[in-house]
Amino acid sequence: MTARLRLGLAGSSGRMGAHVRALAVESFSDTIEFVGGVSRATNVSELAPLCAQIDVLVDFSAAKQMSIIARACADGGCALVSGTTGLGEEEMQELSVASRLVPILHAANFSIGVHIVARALAEIAPLLKEKADIEILEKHHRSKADAPSGTALFLGGVIAYALGTSLQDSAVWPCLPYKDTPRAQDTIHFSSQRGGDVVGTHRIDFFCPEEVVTLEHQALDRRVFARGALQAALWIRARAPKMYTMEDVLS
Ligand SMILES: NC(=O)c1ccc[n+]([C@@H]2O[C@H](COP(=O)([O-])OP(=O)(O)OC[C@H]3O[C@@H](n4cnc5c(N)ncnc54)[C@H](OP(=O)(O)O)[C@@H]3O)[C@@H](O)[C@H]2O)c1
């Protein structure tokens, strides 16, 4: 019989931290032992003792924590499953360096539904390429720190890749782009709304001359992300050091 996965948690005092902890204890106790959590570590040595005792650290914290978390996992020899969004090039580089020593999975969204939407977008986008104006609207709770959401960027990246371009070359960030100028072609426009306790909604519109094709995903409960992260933690346990994605888990 395989021993239970020893799990640690970064961002334990946060909304997602609370769900990961509760779900691990309530629904995954046959396969996962919850060892402990930290809310915000100020240096690597604060987190390292936990990392040395566990198989996988699940992280839902803040981009500013990424460097400490990646280094502590690499030093402690545990895998990392991170859902923290708002990461810049520097933080992604820290993850990449650590993935030479331990397996690492970063995903802006752990819900399976979002990844099904992503697959559909990769099919749809090239079919509508010539005529569609593409808009991505995301809505989140009032406390969300980053915009556009990591999921909106992920979905935009999937569309851009399917169209043979990159997000860097095609994205138009929230602004007032229509004053005195018409909407530019071959661009993907992003917009964000913040309010209340919206868990996360992503809507993608392909505005064509005589029709509109819309895909929308709504997360109704944060448990959907916590469940996906725990499934990813169980999956990554036996993997070699490398950067992985949710596509790897789902396929
Ligand atoms: N991938 C996904 O599926 C998914 C789903 C939902 C959310 N997320 C992302 O997960 C992260 C956490 O989301 P959440 O809703 O749980 O956030 P939250 O409620 O604000 O919790 C953030 C956690 O990180 C800690 N933290 C550490 N350093 C911090 C810093 N410099 N600034 C702020 N907080 C810091 C907080 O500690 P204190 O309590 O001490 O402040 C808290 O434990 C965000 O990046 C969010 O976008 C990802």
Short mmCIF file of N, CA and C and ligand atoms in Angstrom, two decimals, residues 10-17 38-41 59-65 82-86 107-111 141 143-146 151 199 222 225-226, ligand 1:
data_model
loop_
_atom_site.label_atom_id
_atom_site.label_comp_id
_atom_site.label_asym_id
_atom_site.label_seq_id
_atom_site.Cartn_x
_atom_site.Cartn_y
_atom_site.Cartn_z
N ALA A 10 1.28 26.62 1.92
CA ALA A 10 1.71 28.02 2.04
C ALA A 10 0.52 28.91 1.71
N GLY A 11 0.33 29.97 2.51
CA GLY A 11 -0.86 30.81 2.37
C GLY A 11 -2.01 30.24 3.18
N SER A 12 -1.68 29.59 4.30
CA SER A 12 -2.68 28.82 5.06
C SER A 12 -3.78 29.68 5.67
N SER A 13 -3.48 30.98 5.93
CA SER A 13 -4.52 31.82 6.56
C SER A 13 -5.46 32.45 5.53
N GLY A 14 -5.20 32.22 4.25
CA GLY A 14 -6.01 32.85 3.20
C GLY A 14 -7.27 32.08 2.88
N ARG A 15 -8.07 32.65 1.97
CA ARG A 15 -9.33 31.99 1.55
C ARG A 15 -9.05 30.61 0.99
N MET A 16 -8.11 30.55 0.03
CA MET A 16 -7.82 29.25 -0.59
C MET A 16 -7.14 28.31 0.40
N GLY A 17 -6.27 28.86 1.23
CA GLY A 17 -5.60 28.03 2.24
C GLY A 17 -6.62 27.30 3.10
N VAL A 38 1.96 27.44 6.68
CA VAL A 38 2.48 28.76 7.06
C VAL A 38 1.69 29.81 6.29
N SER A 39 1.47 30.96 6.90
CA SER A 39 0.73 31.98 6.16
C SER A 39 1.66 32.81 5.29
N ARG A 40 2.62 33.48 5.89
CA ARG A 40 3.61 34.20 5.07
C ARG A 40 4.98 34.05 5.70
N ALA A 41 5.92 33.46 4.94
CA ALA A 41 7.27 33.24 5.45
C ALA A 41 8.12 34.45 5.07
N ASP A 59 0.69 25.75 -2.62
CA ASP A 59 0.85 27.19 -2.35
C ASP A 59 -0.27 28.00 -2.98
N PHE A 60 -1.01 28.71 -2.13
CA PHE A 60 -1.93 29.74 -2.60
C PHE A 60 -1.62 30.96 -1.75
N SER A 61 -0.61 31.74 -2.13
CA SER A 61 -0.24 32.86 -1.27
C SER A 61 -0.17 34.15 -2.09
N ALA A 62 1.00 34.68 -2.29
CA ALA A 62 1.14 35.95 -3.01
C ALA A 62 2.42 35.90 -3.84
N ALA A 63 2.42 36.62 -4.96
CA ALA A 63 3.57 36.59 -5.87
C ALA A 63 4.87 36.94 -5.13
N LYS A 64 4.77 37.85 -4.15
CA LYS A 64 5.97 38.29 -3.41
C LYS A 64 6.61 37.13 -2.65
N GLN A 65 5.84 36.07 -2.38
CA GLN A 65 6.35 34.93 -1.62
C GLN A 65 7.05 33.90 -2.49
N SER A 82 1.75 25.13 -7.14
CA SER A 82 1.42 26.53 -6.82
C SER A 82 0.30 27.05 -7.69
N GLY A 83 -0.66 27.70 -7.02
CA GLY A 83 -1.77 28.34 -7.74
C GLY A 83 -1.71 29.85 -7.63
N THR A 84 -0.65 30.37 -7.03
CA THR A 84 -0.54 31.82 -6.85
C THR A 84 -0.44 32.52 -8.20
N THR A 85 -1.20 33.59 -8.37
CA THR A 85 -1.21 34.31 -9.64
C THR A 85 -0.50 35.66 -9.52
N GLY A 86 -0.41 36.36 -10.63
CA GLY A 86 0.26 37.67 -10.63
C GLY A 86 1.76 37.54 -10.69
N ALA A 107 -0.23 26.52 -11.90
CA ALA A 107 -1.43 26.68 -12.72
C ALA A 107 -2.21 27.88 -12.20
N ALA A 108 -2.63 28.74 -13.12
CA ALA A 108 -3.44 29.90 -12.75
C ALA A 108 -4.85 29.49 -12.38
N ASN A 109 -5.23 28.26 -12.73
CA ASN A 109 -6.57 27.79 -12.40
C ASN A 109 -6.56 26.28 -12.29
N PHE A 110 -7.09 25.77 -11.18
CA PHE A 110 -7.08 24.32 -10.95
C PHE A 110 -8.42 23.67 -11.25
N SER A 111 -9.37 24.42 -11.79
CA SER A 111 -10.66 23.78 -12.09
C SER A 111 -10.57 23.08 -13.44
N HIS A 141 -13.86 38.71 -6.91
CA HIS A 141 -14.18 39.38 -5.64
C HIS A 141 -13.36 40.66 -5.44
N SER A 143 -11.34 41.69 -3.25
CA SER A 143 -10.00 41.67 -2.65
C SER A 143 -8.93 41.11 -3.59
N LYS A 144 -9.31 40.69 -4.76
CA LYS A 144 -8.29 40.09 -5.64
C LYS A 144 -7.19 41.10 -5.95
N ALA A 145 -5.93 40.63 -5.84
CA ALA A 145 -4.80 41.57 -5.91
C ALA A 145 -4.33 41.87 -7.33
N ASP A 146 -4.52 40.93 -8.26
CA ASP A 146 -3.96 41.12 -9.60
C ASP A 146 -5.06 41.24 -10.66
N THR A 151 -6.00 33.47 -14.88
CA THR A 151 -6.77 32.60 -15.78
C THR A 151 -7.08 33.31 -17.09
N VAL A 199 -16.40 34.41 -7.03
CA VAL A 199 -15.30 33.43 -6.94
C VAL A 199 -14.42 33.52 -8.19
N ARG A 222 -14.94 27.97 -4.13
CA ARG A 222 -13.47 27.86 -4.16
C ARG A 222 -12.99 26.42 -3.98
N PHE A 225 -11.13 24.76 -6.86
CA PHE A 225 -9.68 24.99 -7.03
C PHE A 225 -8.89 24.13 -6.03
N ALA A 226 -9.42 24.04 -4.81
CA ALA A 226 -8.72 23.26 -3.78
C ALA A 226 -8.66 21.78 -4.19
N1 LIG B 1 -4.85 28.65 -9.29
C1 LIG B 1 -6.09 28.72 -8.83
O1 LIG B 1 -6.95 27.85 -9.16
C2 LIG B 1 -6.46 29.83 -7.89
C3 LIG B 1 -7.73 29.92 -7.34
C4 LIG B 1 -8.00 30.94 -6.43
C5 LIG B 1 -7.01 31.84 -6.07
N2 LIG B 1 -5.78 31.73 -6.66
C6 LIG B 1 -4.67 32.62 -6.28
O2 LIG B 1 -4.16 32.15 -5.02
C7 LIG B 1 -3.61 33.28 -4.31
C8 LIG B 1 -4.25 33.37 -2.92
O3 LIG B 1 -5.64 33.62 -3.09
P1 LIG B 1 -6.59 33.83 -1.82
O4 LIG B 1 -7.91 34.22 -2.37
O5 LIG B 1 -6.48 32.67 -0.90
O6 LIG B 1 -5.89 35.12 -1.17
P2 LIG B 1 -5.93 35.63 0.35
O7 LIG B 1 -7.20 35.20 1.01
O8 LIG B 1 -5.60 37.07 0.30
O9 LIG B 1 -4.71 34.83 1.05
C9 LIG B 1 -3.35 35.08 0.74
C10 LIG B 1 -2.48 34.26 1.64
O10 LIG B 1 -1.12 34.50 1.32
C11 LIG B 1 -0.47 35.07 2.45
N3 LIG B 1 0.54 36.06 2.03
C12 LIG B 1 1.84 35.85 2.07
N4 LIG B 1 2.53 36.89 1.68
C13 LIG B 1 1.66 37.81 1.33
C14 LIG B 1 1.79 39.12 0.80
N5 LIG B 1 2.98 39.67 0.58
N6 LIG B 1 0.66 39.78 0.53
C15 LIG B 1 -0.55 39.22 0.76
N7 LIG B 1 -0.72 37.98 1.27
C16 LIG B 1 0.39 37.29 1.55
C17 LIG B 1 -1.56 35.67 3.31
O11 LIG B 1 -1.08 35.77 4.65
P3 LIG B 1 -1.78 36.78 5.73
O12 LIG B 1 -3.05 36.07 6.14
O13 LIG B 1 -0.77 36.86 6.80
O14 LIG B 1 -2.03 38.07 5.00
C18 LIG B 1 -2.66 34.61 3.12
O15 LIG B 1 -2.38 33.46 3.88
C19 LIG B 1 -3.85 34.50 -5.20
O16 LIG B 1 -2.70 34.72 -5.99
C20 LIG B 1 -5.01 34.07 -6.09
O17 LIG B 1 -5.07 34.76 -7.31
C21 LIG B 1 -5.49 30.75 -7.55
#
